[in-house]
Amino acid sequence: MFLNAQTTFVLDHVASSTPTNATLYLTGSFNEWEPGNVRYKFEKNSDGKYYTKPLVFEDATIMFLVTRGSWETAEVESDGLPVLTRKISFSQPIDTLHLKITGWADKEGRAISAKKITVKVTEIPKSTPPDAPIYIAGNFNGWVPGDKRYKLIKVEDGSYEIDVPVYWPRLTYKFTRGNWYTVEGKTYGRPRNDRFQLITNETFDKPLEEKIMYWEDQSSGLFNPYTLILILAGIQGIFLIFIINSYENNNRKANRVLSGLIFLIAIILLTRVSLYDRDIYNSYPRLSLFQDLVYFLYAPIFFIYIKKLLKIPSKPRELSQWWYFVPFVIQVIVYLLFFIEPLHLFIDRAVSRFYPSEIYITIGGIALLFNIWFWFKIKNVIKNYLKNIEDTYSYDQDVNYLHTIMLLKGGCLVLWTIIFIVGGYSYIMTNSLSTLTLFLVDSIWILFSLTVFLLGYYAIKQPAIFKIHEVKVEAAKTTSNDNEFLQLKEKLIDIMEVDKAFLDPALSLPDLAQKLQTNVHLLSRTINDGFDKNFRDFVNQYRVNTFIEKVNKEGYKNHTFLGIALDVGFNSKSSFNRSFKKITGKTPREYFNA
């Protein structure tokens, strides 16, 4: 919250090179960087210090410097190097702000003698307002966006030129129209990273030629193809929550967890989109922290959903699911520290994500490893479940959609890993690959949003995926002898060959055990040991044999393979094809064309 308070700026110390009768001024974002505005003039007091009158600022954060009335006389470091633009946030009332001036640009030797390089802009956006001034700001002037010294001059060939001093081996800069609101950007109003040039002796031989493609304030930030996908995914997610919870089924616990996960995804997607609006971001920049909360929340919630969906009990020594959220709690604590820090420091940290600070690199790296670990953990749970249900069900459960979701998540993790590789390469080689990085980040969010579209599709087309039933396997109540085993085996053959129990597409091990008046454990052991098969393969063997018999009968010549497969107990085409090839070693077409 911005507190409208009066602040007095005090110069406790000025450089010894300051002229005796010099008039000093405060200049900054609050007065369009006018270096000699009398409204912001310092008055020298009897104590030898310089004071401004109490000033009231309309912005929560301001940037400023001190001059002696012109940019040629702006403050610099004692060695003549530029002073990085000063910043202050008014999250709390500031009655007095004390400053020290260590040097002046026209007095300190290095500021005067710095070697200069020509920067030439050969193209500007067609939307640039007529006669709009174009400035260059960078590490050579403390990143002042409206420094009149560095206003580009239009030359005869229509291009713009300016000479800038070089103080370091790496020259970094951006172009503006006088302030950071009108800075150059990328498509759709996105911020672009700093331009840079490594300086060698040969660099001074010819101008640095650049092209300005977009201005941030003139680009459509909130609505564009990329953000529309995220918006649609977020809105669909909200509706999907109501659809899932409207089903009458016995899996409400899993669907509640899924609803929470979808709600999290939807809100984060909509939050990310809102930050493309400059006014929203400028008013609530700390909102950008919220989208990062998905780092340590998504994977454990999705893991809990999978376990509840598949009715997988926790193992005695398994880590309590609440411990999975410890990294999230730690992240929240760290982000709370960011949240309460002065706004100008927070914005600097947020902007620096093009060249991330160590804390963001660390959090991102840990989050990547955390999500990779959960990805393999979830994949293993699904794999074991699909293997184990073959001993209980004669039909396929509708969980294949989970493979698609896992594929999407795997794609996100691969792109996330590549981002770290590209970032490391850029840092080592001092080569900016931010365009590629931005593309990879966008791709991750697109894949991430596809999860919502995928769940929405299945919720409408195949609602049974949210209705998986639990099968309780009974423990053996008594031990069995060989005679009992053989009797059960004979009864099993009889019920399959005579009663044709396999024709029931929903046949399960408990159903069959009830028909045979035995317990599930004994029946399962009889099938495994007596026929050397799991329950599904045992039942599907009868279905495939019956299918082959019917195809060869004259009365079924006009029937399709799928129609016959459904008649003999298969519940889907994919289940039939998979079982047929597993049992015969060939596809149906190959088998009957042989």
Tab-separated table of N, CA and C in Angstrom, residues 119-234:
chain	number	residue	atom	x	y	z
A	119	VAL	N	26.438	4.329	-31.294
A	119	VAL	CA	25.311	3.393	-31.414
A	119	VAL	C	24.365	3.957	-32.455
A	120	LYS	N	24.007	3.115	-33.427
A	120	LYS	CA	23.176	3.565	-34.540
A	120	LYS	C	21.905	2.720	-34.606
A	121	VAL	N	20.759	3.371	-34.611
A	121	VAL	CA	19.467	2.681	-34.742
A	121	VAL	C	18.985	2.859	-36.176
A	122	THR	N	18.915	1.774	-36.903
A	122	THR	CA	18.570	1.841	-38.327
A	122	THR	C	17.078	1.681	-38.576
A	123	GLU	N	16.339	1.226	-37.575
A	123	GLU	CA	14.900	1.016	-37.766
A	123	GLU	C	14.173	1.195	-36.444
A	124	ILE	N	13.044	1.879	-36.488
A	124	ILE	CA	12.194	2.054	-35.308
A	124	ILE	C	10.781	1.610	-35.671
A	125	PRO	N	9.940	1.286	-34.677
A	125	PRO	CA	8.566	0.856	-34.992
A	125	PRO	C	7.803	1.924	-35.770
A	126	LYS	N	6.974	1.486	-36.696
A	126	LYS	CA	6.179	2.435	-37.488
A	126	LYS	C	5.187	3.189	-36.603
A	127	SER	N	4.863	2.596	-35.453
A	127	SER	CA	3.902	3.238	-34.555
A	127	SER	C	4.525	4.318	-33.680
A	128	THR	N	5.835	4.535	-33.820
A	128	THR	CA	6.495	5.558	-33.001
A	128	THR	C	5.880	6.927	-33.270
A	129	PRO	N	5.425	7.637	-32.236
A	129	PRO	CA	4.801	8.956	-32.449
A	129	PRO	C	5.744	9.899	-33.185
A	130	PRO	N	5.215	10.728	-34.077
A	130	PRO	CA	6.074	11.685	-34.807
A	130	PRO	C	6.831	12.603	-33.831
A	131	ASP	N	8.083	12.833	-34.142
A	131	ASP	CA	8.937	13.720	-33.347
A	131	ASP	C	9.152	13.231	-31.915
A	132	ALA	N	8.826	11.974	-31.639
A	132	ALA	CA	9.066	11.435	-30.291
A	132	ALA	C	10.565	11.306	-30.060
A	133	PRO	N	11.072	11.796	-28.934
A	133	PRO	CA	12.504	11.642	-28.655
A	133	PRO	C	12.833	10.172	-28.353
A	134	ILE	N	13.997	9.759	-28.763
A	134	ILE	CA	14.451	8.402	-28.491
A	134	ILE	C	15.756	8.498	-27.713
A	135	TYR	N	15.796	7.835	-26.575
A	135	TYR	CA	16.966	7.879	-25.698
A	135	TYR	C	17.573	6.484	-25.582
A	136	ILE	N	18.824	6.465	-25.200
A	136	ILE	CA	19.481	5.216	-24.854
A	136	ILE	C	19.891	5.310	-23.384
A	137	ALA	N	19.599	4.254	-22.639
A	137	ALA	CA	19.962	4.193	-21.215
A	137	ALA	C	20.722	2.910	-20.976
A	138	GLY	N	21.696	2.977	-20.085
A	138	GLY	CA	22.482	1.771	-19.833
A	138	GLY	C	23.435	1.938	-18.677
A	139	ASN	N	24.383	1.018	-18.598
A	139	ASN	CA	25.328	1.069	-17.486
A	139	ASN	C	26.317	2.228	-17.610
A	140	PHE	N	26.287	2.933	-18.737
A	140	PHE	CA	27.171	4.081	-18.925
A	140	PHE	C	26.614	5.364	-18.298
A	141	ASN	N	25.289	5.354	-17.951
A	141	ASN	CA	24.696	6.556	-17.341
A	141	ASN	C	23.828	6.214	-16.135
A	142	GLY	N	24.074	5.058	-15.562
A	142	GLY	CA	23.318	4.663	-14.363
A	142	GLY	C	21.887	4.283	-14.662
A	143	TRP	N	21.581	3.986	-15.941
A	143	TRP	CA	20.246	3.559	-16.376
A	143	TRP	C	19.193	4.656	-16.187
A	144	VAL	N	19.563	5.871	-16.490
A	144	VAL	CA	18.594	6.972	-16.489
A	144	VAL	C	17.877	6.955	-17.842
A	145	PRO	N	16.540	6.767	-17.869
A	145	PRO	CA	15.840	6.579	-19.150
A	145	PRO	C	15.625	7.858	-19.952
A	146	GLY	N	15.721	9.024	-19.299
A	146	GLY	CA	15.463	10.279	-20.015
A	146	GLY	C	16.630	11.234	-19.952
A	147	ASP	N	17.834	10.694	-19.987
A	147	ASP	CA	19.051	11.489	-19.901
A	147	ASP	C	19.230	12.263	-21.212
A	148	LYS	N	19.129	13.597	-21.139
A	148	LYS	CA	19.173	14.414	-22.359
A	148	LYS	C	20.514	14.290	-23.085
A	149	ARG	N	21.546	13.902	-22.370
A	149	ARG	CA	22.843	13.713	-23.026
A	149	ARG	C	22.784	12.594	-24.051
A	150	TYR	N	21.874	11.655	-23.837
A	150	TYR	CA	21.844	10.454	-24.674
A	150	TYR	C	20.549	10.346	-25.459
A	151	LYS	N	20.078	11.507	-25.905
A	151	LYS	CA	18.964	11.538	-26.840
A	151	LYS	C	19.528	11.322	-28.249
A	152	LEU	N	19.018	10.327	-28.961
A	152	LEU	CA	19.545	9.988	-30.277
A	152	LEU	C	19.238	11.097	-31.287
A	153	ILE	N	20.172	11.323	-32.167
A	153	ILE	CA	20.050	12.374	-33.175
A	153	ILE	C	19.740	11.738	-34.530
A	154	LYS	N	18.714	12.264	-35.202
A	154	LYS	CA	18.349	11.734	-36.512
A	154	LYS	C	19.304	12.278	-37.564
A	155	VAL	N	19.868	11.394	-38.378
A	155	VAL	CA	20.841	11.798	-39.393
A	155	VAL	C	20.202	11.728	-40.774
A	156	GLU	N	20.974	12.090	-41.800
A	156	GLU	CA	20.427	12.261	-43.142
A	156	GLU	C	19.804	10.993	-43.717
A	157	ASP	N	20.367	9.836	-43.422
A	157	ASP	CA	19.842	8.590	-44.001
A	157	ASP	C	18.603	8.071	-43.265
A	158	GLY	N	18.095	8.850	-42.302
A	158	GLY	CA	16.892	8.448	-41.582
A	158	GLY	C	17.139	7.636	-40.341
A	159	SER	N	18.379	7.271	-40.103
A	159	SER	CA	18.713	6.510	-38.897
A	159	SER	C	18.969	7.469	-37.736
A	160	TYR	N	19.204	6.871	-36.544
A	160	TYR	CA	19.443	7.660	-35.336
A	160	TYR	C	20.788	7.241	-34.753
A	161	GLU	N	21.553	8.241	-34.276
A	161	GLU	CA	22.877	7.936	-33.748
A	161	GLU	C	23.121	8.664	-32.432
A	162	ILE	N	24.037	8.098	-31.640
A	162	ILE	CA	24.477	8.733	-30.407
A	162	ILE	C	25.806	8.109	-30.006
A	163	ASP	N	26.683	8.910	-29.430
A	163	ASP	CA	27.947	8.406	-28.884
A	163	ASP	C	27.792	8.194	-27.387
A	164	VAL	N	28.170	7.022	-26.912
A	164	VAL	CA	28.058	6.725	-25.482
A	164	VAL	C	29.432	6.318	-24.947
A	165	PRO	N	29.742	6.695	-23.722
A	165	PRO	CA	31.039	6.333	-23.130
A	165	PRO	C	31.063	4.853	-22.733
A	166	VAL	N	32.233	4.306	-22.718
A	166	VAL	CA	32.408	2.895	-22.346
A	166	VAL	C	33.298	2.842	-21.103
A	167	TYR	N	32.748	2.264	-20.040
A	167	TYR	CA	33.495	2.167	-18.785
A	167	TYR	C	33.883	0.738	-18.437
A	168	TRP	N	33.173	-0.236	-18.993
A	168	TRP	CA	33.407	-1.641	-18.653
A	168	TRP	C	33.520	-2.475	-19.932
A	169	PRO	N	34.071	-3.676	-19.843
A	169	PRO	CA	34.204	-4.536	-21.037
A	169	PRO	C	32.865	-4.947	-21.630
A	170	ARG	N	31.794	-4.813	-20.859
A	170	ARG	CA	30.466	-5.197	-21.349
A	170	ARG	C	29.558	-3.964	-21.301
A	171	LEU	N	29.120	-3.527	-22.452
A	171	LEU	CA	28.203	-2.396	-22.543
A	171	LEU	C	26.777	-2.942	-22.586
A	172	THR	N	25.940	-2.528	-21.630
A	172	THR	CA	24.545	-2.959	-21.601
A	172	THR	C	23.647	-1.746	-21.736
A	173	TYR	N	22.511	-1.920	-22.436
A	173	TYR	CA	21.682	-0.749	-22.714
A	173	TYR	C	20.311	-1.169	-23.233
A	174	LYS	N	19.401	-0.185	-23.237
A	174	LYS	CA	18.076	-0.295	-23.830
A	174	LYS	C	17.693	1.069	-24.399
A	175	PHE	N	16.671	1.064	-25.258
A	175	PHE	CA	16.178	2.310	-25.823
A	175	PHE	C	14.820	2.645	-25.195
A	176	THR	N	14.579	3.932	-24.974
A	176	THR	CA	13.305	4.392	-24.406
A	176	THR	C	12.853	5.645	-25.154
A	177	ARG	N	11.621	6.075	-24.824
A	177	ARG	CA	11.146	7.355	-25.328
A	177	ARG	C	11.090	8.374	-24.192
A	178	GLY	N	11.898	8.141	-23.163
A	178	GLY	CA	12.027	9.122	-22.090
A	178	GLY	C	11.759	8.597	-20.703
A	179	ASN	N	11.111	7.415	-20.586
A	179	ASN	CA	10.858	6.817	-19.276
A	179	ASN	C	10.697	5.305	-19.445
A	180	TRP	N	10.613	4.620	-18.331
A	180	TRP	CA	10.553	3.156	-18.406
A	180	TRP	C	9.191	2.642	-18.870
A	181	TYR	N	8.189	3.486	-18.830
A	181	TYR	CA	6.885	3.077	-19.348
A	181	TYR	C	6.915	2.954	-20.870
A	182	THR	N	7.794	3.761	-21.506
A	182	THR	CA	7.872	3.752	-22.970
A	182	THR	C	9.145	3.051	-23.439
A	183	VAL	N	9.625	2.094	-22.683
A	183	VAL	CA	10.842	1.375	-23.058
A	183	VAL	C	10.537	0.407	-24.207
A	184	GLU	N	11.565	0.052	-24.946
A	184	GLU	CA	11.379	-0.934	-26.009
A	184	GLU	C	11.026	-2.295	-25.406
A	185	GLY	N	10.300	-3.101	-26.164
A	185	GLY	CA	9.888	-4.402	-25.659
A	185	GLY	C	9.853	-5.435	-26.764
A	186	LYS	N	9.147	-6.536	-26.464
A	186	LYS	CA	8.951	-7.593	-27.440
A	186	LYS	C	7.489	-7.603	-27.866
A	187	THR	N	7.126	-8.572	-28.675
A	187	THR	CA	5.750	-8.680	-29.130
A	187	THR	C	4.796	-8.806	-27.950
A	188	TYR	N	3.581	-8.319	-28.142
A	188	TYR	CA	2.514	-8.395	-27.158
A	188	TYR	C	2.858	-7.671	-25.857
A	189	GLY	N	3.743	-6.670	-25.938
A	189	GLY	CA	4.043	-5.867	-24.762
A	189	GLY	C	4.962	-6.531	-23.763
A	190	ARG	N	5.617	-7.595	-24.148
A	190	ARG	CA	6.506	-8.275	-23.203
A	190	ARG	C	7.805	-7.495	-23.034
A	191	PRO	N	8.364	-7.504	-21.846
A	191	PRO	CA	9.655	-6.831	-21.656
A	191	PRO	C	10.767	-7.602	-22.349
A	192	ARG	N	11.709	-6.902	-22.906
A	192	ARG	CA	12.858	-7.557	-23.499
A	192	ARG	C	14.052	-7.410	-22.565
A	193	ASN	N	14.963	-8.322	-22.701
A	193	ASN	CA	16.150	-8.258	-21.861
A	193	ASN	C	17.070	-7.133	-22.320
A	194	ASP	N	18.045	-6.808	-21.485
A	194	ASP	CA	18.999	-5.756	-21.836
A	194	ASP	C	19.799	-6.160	-23.068
A	195	ARG	N	20.015	-5.193	-23.930
A	195	ARG	CA	20.974	-5.398	-25.019
A	195	ARG	C	22.378	-5.337	-24.429
A	196	PHE	N	23.314	-6.019	-25.043
A	196	PHE	CA	24.682	-5.898	-24.552
A	196	PHE	C	25.668	-6.106	-25.689
A	197	GLN	N	26.856	-5.590	-25.475
A	197	GLN	CA	27.929	-5.738	-26.446
A	197	GLN	C	29.243	-5.888	-25.691
A	198	LEU	N	29.985	-6.946	-25.993
A	198	LEU	CA	31.318	-7.115	-25.418
A	198	LEU	C	32.275	-6.194	-26.169
A	199	ILE	N	32.996	-5.382	-25.435
A	199	ILE	CA	33.824	-4.336	-26.032
A	199	ILE	C	35.263	-4.810	-26.206
A	200	THR	N	35.754	-4.674	-27.442
A	200	THR	CA	37.168	-4.920	-27.750
A	200	THR	C	37.691	-3.693	-28.500
A	201	ASN	N	38.970	-3.671	-28.779
A	201	ASN	CA	39.527	-2.533	-29.506
A	201	ASN	C	38.898	-2.376	-30.889
A	202	GLU	N	38.525	-3.520	-31.505
A	202	GLU	CA	37.927	-3.470	-32.837
A	202	GLU	C	36.498	-2.939	-32.809
A	203	THR	N	35.848	-3.014	-31.643
A	203	THR	CA	34.440	-2.602	-31.548
A	203	THR	C	34.271	-1.127	-31.878
A	204	PHE	N	35.273	-0.310	-31.585
A	204	PHE	CA	35.167	1.140	-31.796
A	204	PHE	C	35.309	1.534	-33.262
A	205	ASP	N	35.671	0.568	-34.122
A	205	ASP	CA	35.944	0.911	-35.516
A	205	ASP	C	34.687	1.238	-36.313
A	206	LYS	N	33.538	0.705	-35.896
A	206	LYS	CA	32.299	0.976	-36.628
A	206	LYS	C	31.136	1.058	-35.644
A	207	PRO	N	30.040	1.713	-36.038
A	207	PRO	CA	28.906	1.867	-35.115
A	207	PRO	C	28.257	0.513	-34.771
A	208	LEU	N	27.669	0.464	-33.587
A	208	LEU	CA	26.848	-0.690	-33.215
A	208	LEU	C	25.458	-0.459	-33.801
A	209	GLU	N	25.074	-1.268	-34.751
A	209	GLU	CA	23.793	-1.075	-35.419
A	209	GLU	C	22.703	-1.899	-34.734
A	210	GLU	N	21.585	-1.261	-34.440
A	210	GLU	CA	20.473	-1.912	-33.755
A	210	GLU	C	19.157	-1.576	-34.446
A	211	LYS	N	18.147	-2.391	-34.179
A	211	LYS	CA	16.794	-2.136	-34.665
A	211	LYS	C	15.835	-2.206	-33.482
A	212	ILE	N	14.955	-1.238	-33.364
A	212	ILE	CA	13.922	-1.242	-32.334
A	212	ILE	C	12.646	-1.784	-32.986
A	213	MET	N	12.168	-2.917	-32.507
A	213	MET	CA	11.030	-3.574	-33.145
A	213	MET	C	9.689	-3.205	-32.515
A	214	TYR	N	9.661	-3.007	-31.188
A	214	TYR	CA	8.394	-2.728	-30.511
A	214	TYR	C	8.630	-1.780	-29.340
A	215	TRP	N	7.580	-1.043	-28.980
A	215	TRP	CA	7.556	-0.283	-27.737
A	215	TRP	C	6.584	-0.980	-26.790
A	216	GLU	N	6.969	-1.129	-25.531
A	216	GLU	CA	6.114	-1.840	-24.581
A	216	GLU	C	4.732	-1.221	-24.468
A	217	ASP	N	4.662	0.101	-24.426
A	217	ASP	CA	3.377	0.763	-24.182
A	217	ASP	C	2.449	0.727	-25.395
A	218	GLN	N	2.964	0.305	-26.551
A	218	GLN	CA	2.143	0.292	-27.759
A	218	GLN	C	1.753	-1.117	-28.191
A	219	SER	N	2.145	-2.113	-27.420
A	219	SER	CA	1.866	-3.486	-27.802
A	219	SER	C	0.694	-4.020	-26.990
A	220	SER	N	-0.054	-4.934	-27.589
A	220	SER	CA	-1.190	-5.543	-26.902
A	220	SER	C	-0.663	-6.543	-25.887
A	221	GLY	N	-0.798	-6.211	-24.603
A	221	GLY	CA	-0.205	-7.061	-23.589
A	221	GLY	C	-1.102	-8.148	-23.066
A	222	LEU	N	-2.400	-7.851	-22.815
A	222	LEU	CA	-3.241	-8.817	-22.112
A	222	LEU	C	-3.843	-9.867	-23.031
A	223	PHE	N	-4.274	-9.464	-24.220
A	223	PHE	CA	-4.951	-10.407	-25.108
A	223	PHE	C	-4.111	-10.657	-26.346
A	224	ASN	N	-3.625	-11.870	-26.477
A	224	ASN	CA	-2.872	-12.315	-27.626
A	224	ASN	C	-3.027	-13.834	-27.698
A	225	PRO	N	-2.617	-14.481	-28.777
A	225	PRO	CA	-2.850	-15.928	-28.904
A	225	PRO	C	-2.345	-16.734	-27.707
A	226	TYR	N	-1.200	-16.352	-27.181
A	226	TYR	CA	-0.627	-17.097	-26.058
A	226	TYR	C	-1.481	-16.952	-24.807
A	227	THR	N	-1.819	-15.714	-24.445
A	227	THR	CA	-2.589	-15.507	-23.218
A	227	THR	C	-4.025	-16.009	-23.354
A	228	LEU	N	-4.581	-15.982	-24.564
A	228	LEU	CA	-5.935	-16.489	-24.746
A	228	LEU	C	-6.018	-17.981	-24.438
A	229	ILE	N	-4.964	-18.726	-24.789
A	229	ILE	CA	-4.935	-20.153	-24.451
A	229	ILE	C	-4.959	-20.326	-22.938
A	230	LEU	N	-4.165	-19.531	-22.240
A	230	LEU	CA	-4.128	-19.633	-20.783
A	230	LEU	C	-5.456	-19.201	-20.162
A	231	ILE	N	-6.062	-18.156	-20.728
A	231	ILE	CA	-7.353	-17.681	-20.213
A	231	ILE	C	-8.416	-18.761	-20.376
A	232	LEU	N	-8.491	-19.344	-21.572
A	232	LEU	CA	-9.486	-20.386	-21.830
A	232	LEU	C	-9.275	-21.590	-20.922
A	233	ALA	N	-8.007	-21.951	-20.713
A	233	ALA	CA	-7.713	-23.082	-19.821
A	233	ALA	C	-8.143	-22.758	-18.397
A	234	GLY	N	-7.876	-21.540	-17.947
A	234	GLY	CA	-8.254	-21.155	-16.588
A	234	GLY	C	-9.757	-21.158	-16.394
